[in-house]
CSV table of C-alpha atoms in Angstrom, one decimal:
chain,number,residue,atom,x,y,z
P,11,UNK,CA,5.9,34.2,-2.9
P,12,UNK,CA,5.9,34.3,-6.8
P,13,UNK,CA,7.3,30.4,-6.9
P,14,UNK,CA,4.2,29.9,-4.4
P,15,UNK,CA,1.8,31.1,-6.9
P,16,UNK,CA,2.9,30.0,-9.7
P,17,UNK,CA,2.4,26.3,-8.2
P,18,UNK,CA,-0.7,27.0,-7.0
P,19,UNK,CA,-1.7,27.9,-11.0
P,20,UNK,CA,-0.1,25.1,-12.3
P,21,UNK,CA,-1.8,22.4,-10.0
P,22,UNK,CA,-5.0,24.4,-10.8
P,23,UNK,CA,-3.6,23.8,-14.8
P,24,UNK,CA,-3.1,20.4,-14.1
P,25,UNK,CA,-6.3,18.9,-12.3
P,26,UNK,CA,-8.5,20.0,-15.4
P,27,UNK,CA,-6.5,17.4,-17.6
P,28,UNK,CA,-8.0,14.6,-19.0
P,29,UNK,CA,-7.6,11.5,-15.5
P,30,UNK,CA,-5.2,9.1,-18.0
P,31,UNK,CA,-2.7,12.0,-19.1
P,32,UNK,CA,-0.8,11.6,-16.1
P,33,UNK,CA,-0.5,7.7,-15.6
P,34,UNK,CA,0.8,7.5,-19.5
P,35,UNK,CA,3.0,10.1,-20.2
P,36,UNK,CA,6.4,9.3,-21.6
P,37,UNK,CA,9.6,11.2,-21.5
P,38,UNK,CA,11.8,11.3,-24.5
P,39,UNK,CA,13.8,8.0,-23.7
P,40,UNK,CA,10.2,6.4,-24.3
P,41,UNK,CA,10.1,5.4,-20.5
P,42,UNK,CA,6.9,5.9,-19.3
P,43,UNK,CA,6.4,8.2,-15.9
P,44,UNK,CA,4.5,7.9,-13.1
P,45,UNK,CA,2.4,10.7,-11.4
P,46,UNK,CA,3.2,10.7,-7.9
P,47,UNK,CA,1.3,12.8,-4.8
P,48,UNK,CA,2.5,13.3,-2.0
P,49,UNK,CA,0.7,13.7,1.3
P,50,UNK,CA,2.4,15.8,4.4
P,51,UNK,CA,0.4,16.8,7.8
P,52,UNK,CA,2.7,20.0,8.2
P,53,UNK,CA,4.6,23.0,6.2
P,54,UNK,CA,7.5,22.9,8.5
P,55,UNK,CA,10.7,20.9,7.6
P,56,UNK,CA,12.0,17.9,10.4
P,57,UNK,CA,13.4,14.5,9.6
P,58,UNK,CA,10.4,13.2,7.9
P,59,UNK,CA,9.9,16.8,5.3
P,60,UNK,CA,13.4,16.2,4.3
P,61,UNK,CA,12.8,12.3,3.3
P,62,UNK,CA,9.8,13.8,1.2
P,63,UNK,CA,11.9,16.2,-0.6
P,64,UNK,CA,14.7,13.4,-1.4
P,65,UNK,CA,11.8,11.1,-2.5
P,66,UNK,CA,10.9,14.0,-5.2
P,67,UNK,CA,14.1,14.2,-5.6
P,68,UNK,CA,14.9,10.7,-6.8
P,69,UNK,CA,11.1,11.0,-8.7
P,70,UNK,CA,11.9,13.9,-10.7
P,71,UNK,CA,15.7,12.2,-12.0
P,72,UNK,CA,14.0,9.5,-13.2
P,73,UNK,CA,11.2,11.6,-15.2
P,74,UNK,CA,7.7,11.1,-12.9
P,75,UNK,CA,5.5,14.0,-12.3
P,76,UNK,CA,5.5,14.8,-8.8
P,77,UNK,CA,2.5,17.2,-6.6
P,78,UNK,CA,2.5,18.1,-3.3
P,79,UNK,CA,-0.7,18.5,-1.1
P,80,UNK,CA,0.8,19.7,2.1
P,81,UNK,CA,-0.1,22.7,4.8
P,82,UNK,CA,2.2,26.2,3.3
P,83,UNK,CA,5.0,26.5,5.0
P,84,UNK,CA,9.3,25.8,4.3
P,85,UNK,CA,8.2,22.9,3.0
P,86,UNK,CA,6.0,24.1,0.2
P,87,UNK,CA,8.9,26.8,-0.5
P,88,UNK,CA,11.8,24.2,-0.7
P,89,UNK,CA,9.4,22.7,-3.7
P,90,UNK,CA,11.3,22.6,-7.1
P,91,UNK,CA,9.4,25.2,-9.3
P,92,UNK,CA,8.1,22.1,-11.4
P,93,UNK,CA,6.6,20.8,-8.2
P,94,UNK,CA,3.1,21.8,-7.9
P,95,UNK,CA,1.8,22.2,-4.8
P,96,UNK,CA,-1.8,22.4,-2.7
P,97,UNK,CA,-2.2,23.9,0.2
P,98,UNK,CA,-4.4,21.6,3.2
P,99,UNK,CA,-4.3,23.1,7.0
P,100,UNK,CA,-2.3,22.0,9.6
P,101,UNK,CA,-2.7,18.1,10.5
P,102,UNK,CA,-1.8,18.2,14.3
P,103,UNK,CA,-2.9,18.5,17.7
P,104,UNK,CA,-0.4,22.0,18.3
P,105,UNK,CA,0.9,20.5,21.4
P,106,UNK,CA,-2.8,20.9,23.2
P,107,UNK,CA,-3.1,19.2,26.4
P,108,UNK,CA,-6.3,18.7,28.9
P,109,UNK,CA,-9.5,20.2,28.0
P,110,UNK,CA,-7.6,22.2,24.9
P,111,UNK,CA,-6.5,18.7,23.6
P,112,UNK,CA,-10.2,17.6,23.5
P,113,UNK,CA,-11.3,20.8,21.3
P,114,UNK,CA,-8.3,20.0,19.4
P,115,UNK,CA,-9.3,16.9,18.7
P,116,UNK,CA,-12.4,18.5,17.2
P,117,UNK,CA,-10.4,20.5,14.7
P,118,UNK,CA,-8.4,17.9,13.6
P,119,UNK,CA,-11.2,16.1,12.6
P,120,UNK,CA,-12.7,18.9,11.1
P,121,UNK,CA,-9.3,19.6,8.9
P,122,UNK,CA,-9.2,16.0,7.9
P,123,UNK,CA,-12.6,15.8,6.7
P,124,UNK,CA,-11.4,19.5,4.3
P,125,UNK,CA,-7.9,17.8,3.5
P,126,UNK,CA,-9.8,14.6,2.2
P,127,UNK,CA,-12.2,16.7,0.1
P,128,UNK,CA,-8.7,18.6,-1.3
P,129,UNK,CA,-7.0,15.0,-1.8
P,130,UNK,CA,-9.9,13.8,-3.4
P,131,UNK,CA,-10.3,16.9,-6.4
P,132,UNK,CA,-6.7,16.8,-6.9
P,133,UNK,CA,-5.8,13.4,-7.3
P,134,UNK,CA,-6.7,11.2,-10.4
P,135,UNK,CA,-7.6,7.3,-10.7
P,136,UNK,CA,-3.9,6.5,-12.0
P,137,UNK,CA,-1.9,8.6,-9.7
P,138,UNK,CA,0.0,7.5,-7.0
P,139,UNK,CA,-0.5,8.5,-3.7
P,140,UNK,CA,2.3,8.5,-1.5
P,141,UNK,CA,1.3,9.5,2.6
P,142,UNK,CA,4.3,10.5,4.2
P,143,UNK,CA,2.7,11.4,8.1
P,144,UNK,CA,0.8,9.6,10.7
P,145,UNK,CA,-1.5,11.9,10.9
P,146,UNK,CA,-2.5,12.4,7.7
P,147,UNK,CA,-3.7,9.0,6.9
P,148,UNK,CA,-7.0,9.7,8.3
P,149,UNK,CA,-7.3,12.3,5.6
P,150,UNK,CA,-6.3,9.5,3.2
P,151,UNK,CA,-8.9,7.1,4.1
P,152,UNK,CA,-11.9,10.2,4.1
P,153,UNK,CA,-10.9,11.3,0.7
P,154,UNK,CA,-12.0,7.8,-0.6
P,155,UNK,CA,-9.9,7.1,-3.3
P,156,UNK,CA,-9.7,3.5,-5.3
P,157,UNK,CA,-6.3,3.4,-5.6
P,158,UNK,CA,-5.9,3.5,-1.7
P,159,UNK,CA,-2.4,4.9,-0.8
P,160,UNK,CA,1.0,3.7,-0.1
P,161,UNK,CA,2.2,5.1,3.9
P,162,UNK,CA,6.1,5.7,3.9
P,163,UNK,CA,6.3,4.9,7.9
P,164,UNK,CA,8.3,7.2,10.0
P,165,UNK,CA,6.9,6.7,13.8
P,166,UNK,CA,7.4,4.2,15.9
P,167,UNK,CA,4.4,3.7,17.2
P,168,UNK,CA,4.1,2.9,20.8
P,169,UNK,CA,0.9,5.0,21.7
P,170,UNK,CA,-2.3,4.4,21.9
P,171,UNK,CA,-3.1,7.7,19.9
P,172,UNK,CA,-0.9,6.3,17.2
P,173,UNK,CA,-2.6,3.3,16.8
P,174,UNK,CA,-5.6,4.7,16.5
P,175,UNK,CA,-4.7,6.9,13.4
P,176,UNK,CA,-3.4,3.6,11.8
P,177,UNK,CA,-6.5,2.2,12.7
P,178,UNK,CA,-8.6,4.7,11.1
P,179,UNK,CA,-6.4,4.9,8.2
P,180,UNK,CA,-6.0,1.1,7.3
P,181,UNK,CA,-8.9,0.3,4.8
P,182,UNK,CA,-6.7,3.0,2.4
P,183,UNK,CA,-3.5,1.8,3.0
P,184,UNK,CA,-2.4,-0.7,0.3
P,185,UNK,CA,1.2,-0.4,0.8
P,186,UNK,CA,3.3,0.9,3.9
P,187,UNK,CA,6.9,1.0,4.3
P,188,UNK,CA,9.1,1.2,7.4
P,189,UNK,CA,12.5,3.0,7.1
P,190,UNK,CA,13.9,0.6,10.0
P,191,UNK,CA,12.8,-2.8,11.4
P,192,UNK,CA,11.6,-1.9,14.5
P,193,UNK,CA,9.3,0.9,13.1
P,194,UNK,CA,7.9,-1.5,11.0
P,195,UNK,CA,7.1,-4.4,14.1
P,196,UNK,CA,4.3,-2.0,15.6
P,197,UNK,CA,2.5,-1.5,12.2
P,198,UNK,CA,3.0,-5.1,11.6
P,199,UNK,CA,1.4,-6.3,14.9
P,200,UNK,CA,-1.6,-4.3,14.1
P,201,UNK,CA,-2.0,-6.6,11.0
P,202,UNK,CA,-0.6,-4.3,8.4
P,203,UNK,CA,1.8,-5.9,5.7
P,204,UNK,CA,5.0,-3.7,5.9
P,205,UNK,CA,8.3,-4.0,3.9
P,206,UNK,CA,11.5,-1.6,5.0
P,207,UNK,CA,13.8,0.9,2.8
P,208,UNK,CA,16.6,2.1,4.9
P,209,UNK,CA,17.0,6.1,4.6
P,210,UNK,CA,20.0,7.6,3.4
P,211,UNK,CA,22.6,10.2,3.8
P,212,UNK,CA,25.0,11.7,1.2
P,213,UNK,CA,28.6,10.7,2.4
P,214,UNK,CA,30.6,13.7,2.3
P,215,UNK,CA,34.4,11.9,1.5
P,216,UNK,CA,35.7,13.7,4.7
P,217,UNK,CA,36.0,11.8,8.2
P,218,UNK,CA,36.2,14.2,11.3
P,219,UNK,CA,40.3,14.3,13.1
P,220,UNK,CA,40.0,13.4,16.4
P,221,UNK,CA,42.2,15.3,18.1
P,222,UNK,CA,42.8,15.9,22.1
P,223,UNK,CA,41.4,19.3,23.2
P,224,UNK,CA,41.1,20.8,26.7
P,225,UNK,CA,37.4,20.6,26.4
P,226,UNK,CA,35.9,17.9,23.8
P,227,UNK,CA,32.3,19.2,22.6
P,228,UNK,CA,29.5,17.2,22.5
P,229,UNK,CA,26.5,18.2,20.3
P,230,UNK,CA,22.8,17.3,20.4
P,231,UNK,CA,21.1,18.1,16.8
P,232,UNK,CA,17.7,18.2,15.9
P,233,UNK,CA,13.9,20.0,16.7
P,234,UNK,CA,14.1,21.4,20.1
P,235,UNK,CA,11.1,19.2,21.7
P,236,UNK,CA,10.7,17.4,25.2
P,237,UNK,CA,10.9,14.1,23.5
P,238,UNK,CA,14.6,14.5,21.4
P,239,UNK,CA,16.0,14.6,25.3
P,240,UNK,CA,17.9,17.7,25.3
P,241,UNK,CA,17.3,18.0,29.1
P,242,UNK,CA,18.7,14.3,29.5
P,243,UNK,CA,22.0,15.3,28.2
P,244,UNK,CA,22.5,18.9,30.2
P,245,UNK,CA,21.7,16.8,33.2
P,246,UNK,CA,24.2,13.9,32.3
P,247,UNK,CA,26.9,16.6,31.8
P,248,UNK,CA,26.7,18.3,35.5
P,249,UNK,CA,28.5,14.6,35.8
P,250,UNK,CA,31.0,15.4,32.7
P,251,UNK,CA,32.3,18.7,34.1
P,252,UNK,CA,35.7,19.1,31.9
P,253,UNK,CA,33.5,19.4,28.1
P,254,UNK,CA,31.3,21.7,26.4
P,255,UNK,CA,27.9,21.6,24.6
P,256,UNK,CA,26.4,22.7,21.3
P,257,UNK,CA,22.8,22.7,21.0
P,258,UNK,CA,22.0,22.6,17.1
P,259,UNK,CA,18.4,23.7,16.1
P,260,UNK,CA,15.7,25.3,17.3
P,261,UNK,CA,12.1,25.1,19.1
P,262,UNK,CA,8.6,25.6,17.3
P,263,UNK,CA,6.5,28.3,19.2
P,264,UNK,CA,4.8,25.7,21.2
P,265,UNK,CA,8.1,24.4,22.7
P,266,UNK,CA,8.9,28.3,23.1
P,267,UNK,CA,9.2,27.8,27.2
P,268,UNK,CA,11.0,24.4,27.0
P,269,UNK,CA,13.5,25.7,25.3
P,270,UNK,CA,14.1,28.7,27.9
P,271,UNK,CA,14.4,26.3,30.4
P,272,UNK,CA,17.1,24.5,28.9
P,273,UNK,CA,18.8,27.9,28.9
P,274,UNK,CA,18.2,28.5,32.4
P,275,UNK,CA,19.3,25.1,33.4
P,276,UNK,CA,22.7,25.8,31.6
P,277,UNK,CA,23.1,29.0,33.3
P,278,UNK,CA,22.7,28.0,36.5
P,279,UNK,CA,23.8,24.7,36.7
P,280,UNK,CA,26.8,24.2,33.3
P,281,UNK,CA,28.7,27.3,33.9
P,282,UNK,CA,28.2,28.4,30.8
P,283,UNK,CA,29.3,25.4,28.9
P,284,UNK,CA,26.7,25.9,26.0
P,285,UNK,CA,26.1,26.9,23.1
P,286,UNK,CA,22.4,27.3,21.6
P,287,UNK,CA,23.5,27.5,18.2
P,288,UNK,CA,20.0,27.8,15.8
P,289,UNK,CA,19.9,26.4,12.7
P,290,UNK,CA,23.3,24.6,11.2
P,291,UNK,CA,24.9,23.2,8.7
P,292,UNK,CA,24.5,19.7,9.8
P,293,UNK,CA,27.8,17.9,8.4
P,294,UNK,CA,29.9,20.8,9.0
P,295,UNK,CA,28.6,21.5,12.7
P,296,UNK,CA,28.9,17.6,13.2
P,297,UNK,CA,32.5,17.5,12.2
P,298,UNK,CA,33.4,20.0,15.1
P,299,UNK,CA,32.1,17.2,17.9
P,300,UNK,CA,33.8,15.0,19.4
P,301,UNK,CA,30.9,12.7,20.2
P,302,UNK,CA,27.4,13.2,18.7
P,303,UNK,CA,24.5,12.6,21.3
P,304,UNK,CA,20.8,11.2,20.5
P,305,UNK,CA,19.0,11.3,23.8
P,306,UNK,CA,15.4,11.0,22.6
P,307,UNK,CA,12.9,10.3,25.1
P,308,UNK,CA,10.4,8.4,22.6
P,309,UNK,CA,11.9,5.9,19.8
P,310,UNK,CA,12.5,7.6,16.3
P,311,UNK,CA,12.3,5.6,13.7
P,312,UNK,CA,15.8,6.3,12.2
P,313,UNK,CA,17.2,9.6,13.3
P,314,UNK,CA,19.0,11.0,10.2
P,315,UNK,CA,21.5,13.2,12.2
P,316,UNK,CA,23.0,10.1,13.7
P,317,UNK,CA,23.5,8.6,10.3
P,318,UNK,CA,25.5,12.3,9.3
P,319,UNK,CA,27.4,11.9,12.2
P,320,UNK,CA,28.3,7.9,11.2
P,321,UNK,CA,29.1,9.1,7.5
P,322,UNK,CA,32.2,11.7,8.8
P,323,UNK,CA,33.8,9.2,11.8
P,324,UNK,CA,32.0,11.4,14.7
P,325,UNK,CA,31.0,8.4,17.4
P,326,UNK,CA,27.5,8.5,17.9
P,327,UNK,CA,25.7,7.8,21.7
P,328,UNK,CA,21.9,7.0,21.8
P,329,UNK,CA,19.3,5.7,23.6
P,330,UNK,CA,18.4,2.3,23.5
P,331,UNK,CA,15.2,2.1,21.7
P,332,UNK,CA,13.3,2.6,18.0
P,333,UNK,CA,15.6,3.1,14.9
P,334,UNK,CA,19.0,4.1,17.4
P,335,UNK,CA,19.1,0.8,18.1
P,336,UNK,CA,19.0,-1.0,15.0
P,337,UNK,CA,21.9,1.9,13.3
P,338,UNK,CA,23.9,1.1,16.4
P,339,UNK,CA,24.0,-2.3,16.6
P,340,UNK,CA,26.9,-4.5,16.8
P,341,UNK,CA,29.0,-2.0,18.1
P,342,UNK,CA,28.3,1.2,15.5
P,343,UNK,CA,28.0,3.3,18.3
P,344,UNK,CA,27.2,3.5,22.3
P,345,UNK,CA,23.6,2.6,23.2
P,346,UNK,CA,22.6,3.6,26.6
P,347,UNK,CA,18.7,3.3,28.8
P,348,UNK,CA,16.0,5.8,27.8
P,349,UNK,CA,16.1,8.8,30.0
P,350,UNK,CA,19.4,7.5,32.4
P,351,UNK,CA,21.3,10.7,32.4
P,352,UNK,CA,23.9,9.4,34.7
P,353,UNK,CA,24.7,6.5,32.1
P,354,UNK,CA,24.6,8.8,29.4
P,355,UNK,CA,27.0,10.8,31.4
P,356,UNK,CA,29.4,7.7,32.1
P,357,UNK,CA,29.1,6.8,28.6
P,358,UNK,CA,30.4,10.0,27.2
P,359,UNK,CA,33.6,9.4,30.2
P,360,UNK,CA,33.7,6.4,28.6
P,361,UNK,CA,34.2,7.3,24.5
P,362,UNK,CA,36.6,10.5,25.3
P,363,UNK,CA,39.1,8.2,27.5
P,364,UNK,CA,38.8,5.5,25.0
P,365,UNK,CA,40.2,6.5,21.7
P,366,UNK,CA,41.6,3.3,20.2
P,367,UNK,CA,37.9,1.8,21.1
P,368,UNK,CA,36.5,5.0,19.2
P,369,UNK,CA,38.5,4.5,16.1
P,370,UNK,CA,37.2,0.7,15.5
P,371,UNK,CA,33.7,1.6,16.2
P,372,UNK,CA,33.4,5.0,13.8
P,373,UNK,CA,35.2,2.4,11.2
P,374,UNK,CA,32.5,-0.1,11.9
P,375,UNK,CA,29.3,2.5,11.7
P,376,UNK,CA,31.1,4.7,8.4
P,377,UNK,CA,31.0,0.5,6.6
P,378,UNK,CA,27.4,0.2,7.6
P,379,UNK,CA,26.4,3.8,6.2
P,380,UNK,CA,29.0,3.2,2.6
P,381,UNK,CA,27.1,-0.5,2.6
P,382,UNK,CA,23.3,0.3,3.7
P,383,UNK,CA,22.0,3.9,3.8
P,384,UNK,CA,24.1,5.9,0.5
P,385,UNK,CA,21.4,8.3,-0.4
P,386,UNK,CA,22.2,7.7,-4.0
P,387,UNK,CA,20.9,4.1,-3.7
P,388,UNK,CA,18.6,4.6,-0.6
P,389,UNK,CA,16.3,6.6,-1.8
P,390,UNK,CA,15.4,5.3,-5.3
P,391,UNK,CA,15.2,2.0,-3.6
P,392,UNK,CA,12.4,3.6,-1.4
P,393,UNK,CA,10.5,5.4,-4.1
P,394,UNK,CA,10.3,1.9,-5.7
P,395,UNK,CA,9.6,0.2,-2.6
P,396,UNK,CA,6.3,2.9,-2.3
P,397,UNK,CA,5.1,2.5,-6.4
P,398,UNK,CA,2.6,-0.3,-7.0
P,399,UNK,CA,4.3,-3.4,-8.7
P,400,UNK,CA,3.2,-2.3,-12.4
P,401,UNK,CA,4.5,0.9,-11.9
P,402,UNK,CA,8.1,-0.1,-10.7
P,403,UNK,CA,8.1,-1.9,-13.9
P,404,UNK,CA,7.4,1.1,-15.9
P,405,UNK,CA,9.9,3.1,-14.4
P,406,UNK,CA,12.6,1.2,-14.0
């Protein structure tokens, strides 16, 4: 709560300097920073919140000033005490459906009309304003600013919803980057200019013994949700009868009653073959698998957990769609039809009787990970892909 507050009073410190300060600062070496904003929808942390935090990340090591105008939350407390931050409401629908979706439709326009008053006292003529959700572009393009913003692109938009933020949101986009070529075909069909940074994972120097067990375990990580597929997989293993499950993560309050009945399905139907284990250590959870599983439902646009799971040798098996298919391509890793839980069932079969198979494709996906998606090159690389031209000069 202190670190909280003391952020709050140093953005309030900071937006009564004079507009230039922060554009021409220089650190000691002479180099001359930028001053970055970032833009979230929520306070929570999922794939996209933890990008954000290795984008300040990279900013900070290379001397920028970085605030944060986000909903409060884990995010806002895993800010770096340097990091201001400015508090906006929620920027979602909250899982609203029928008539409720409708009045929450109302709200949300009502909270991007207050974010966009926020983003528009806290942000100056020379700062750089990095949107880092979907829904928070709308937000962007009220708040009015000349600069416009640069859109760090992390859905893969196949809705019609999710065309209609971009749509609203274009006239202040000015930059957009897509962290895998096919979340950056949608935005570019709808006219938008789009250039891709890969994301990035820290490769730990260990690579995960296979060894033959009585039961192999197959783990599903990530936000317990509809869409990530969990119910895919426990349905594909009443087929798989001889392995056990780990469920890694846990359910916001609106996915409260999906996630008790994937515990009731597991009772009654898995024999109590698994595991709901909360939140994990990823790498060190993912080096006890034998086969990682990404059953999502609706494409992501590069799911980071499958990348963790390339970076230790742990054979990864997705569905065939958004960023799976591009990290599993040319044989990194088993691609199987959206929502097919008897394929996904035959392709697990198929990866625990086939070791020699295994051992060539983990090889093949750990190469693309060392080659592509290091987070110590991945991740500068995409801070500089977000900066306006002059400014990747300056801080190079």
């Amino acid at each position: 709560m202190l670190g909280r507050a003391f952020r709050r009073w140093r953005v309030r410190a900071a937006t009564a300097r004079p507009p230039a300060v922060g554009a021409t600062a220089a650190g000691a070496s002479g180099m001359t920073m930028a001053s970055i904003v970032f833009v979230n929808r929520a306070g929570r942390v999922s794939g996209a919140e933890v990008v954000l935090l290795r984008l300040i990340q990279a900013a900070r090591e290379r001397g920028d000033q970085v605030r944060v105008i986000s909903p409060v939350g884990v995010l806002a407390d895993r800010l770096p005490e340097d990091v201001a931050h400015v508090e906006i409401d929620e920027l979602d629908l909250g899982g609203a459906s029928g008539v409720a979706r409708v009045l929450a439709l109302g709200t949300l326009a009502r909270r991007w009309i207050r974010a966009a008053a926020v983003i528009r006292r806290n942000v100056d003529a020379h700062d750089v304003v990095i949107v880092n959700s979907l829904l928070a572009l709308p937000a962007a393009r009220f708040a009015r600013l000349r600069q416009g913003v640069s859109w760090l692109v992390h859905d893969t938009i196949d809705e019609a919803k999710q065309r209609a933020m971009v749509k609203i949101g274009r006239p202040a986009i000015r930059r957009a980057v897509a962290v895998s070529p096919p979340t950056a075909a949608p935005v570019q069909q709808l006219g938008l200019d789009v250039s891709v940074s890969p994301l990035g994972v820290d490769i730990p120097g260990v690579f995960a013994q296979r060894q033959a067990r009585p039961q192999p375990v197959i783990g599903i990580m990530g936000v317990i949700t509809p869409w990530k597929g969990h119910q895919v997989l426990l349905q594909a293993l009443t087929h798989v009868p001889e392995v056990r499950c780990e469920v890694a993560g846990s359910a916001f309050h609106a996915d409260a009653d999906y996630l008790a009945e994937l515990q009731r399905f597991s009772d009654a139907e898995l024999d109590g073959r698994v595991r709901f284990l909360g939140h994990v250590d990823p790498v060190a959870t993912v080096l006890n698998w034998d086969i990682l599983v990404n059953a999502s439902t609706s494409p992501e646009a590069g799911p980071i957990v499958a990348l963790e799971a390339m970076s230790v040798g742990v054979p990864v098996i997705a569905t065939d769609h958004g960023g799976s298919s591009w990290l599993l391509r040319d044989g990194a890793g088993v691609l199987v039809p959206v929502g097919d839980a008897e394929a996904l069932g035959a392709a697990i079969t198929r990866v625990l009787e086939n070791p020699s198979g295994v051992a060539e494709m983990v090889e093949r996906a750990y190469e693309r990970v060392c080659a592509v998606h290091d987070a110590r090159r991945a991740f500068p690389a995409m801070l500089d892909a977000l900066l306006p031209d002059s400014r990747r000069e300056l801080t190079r």
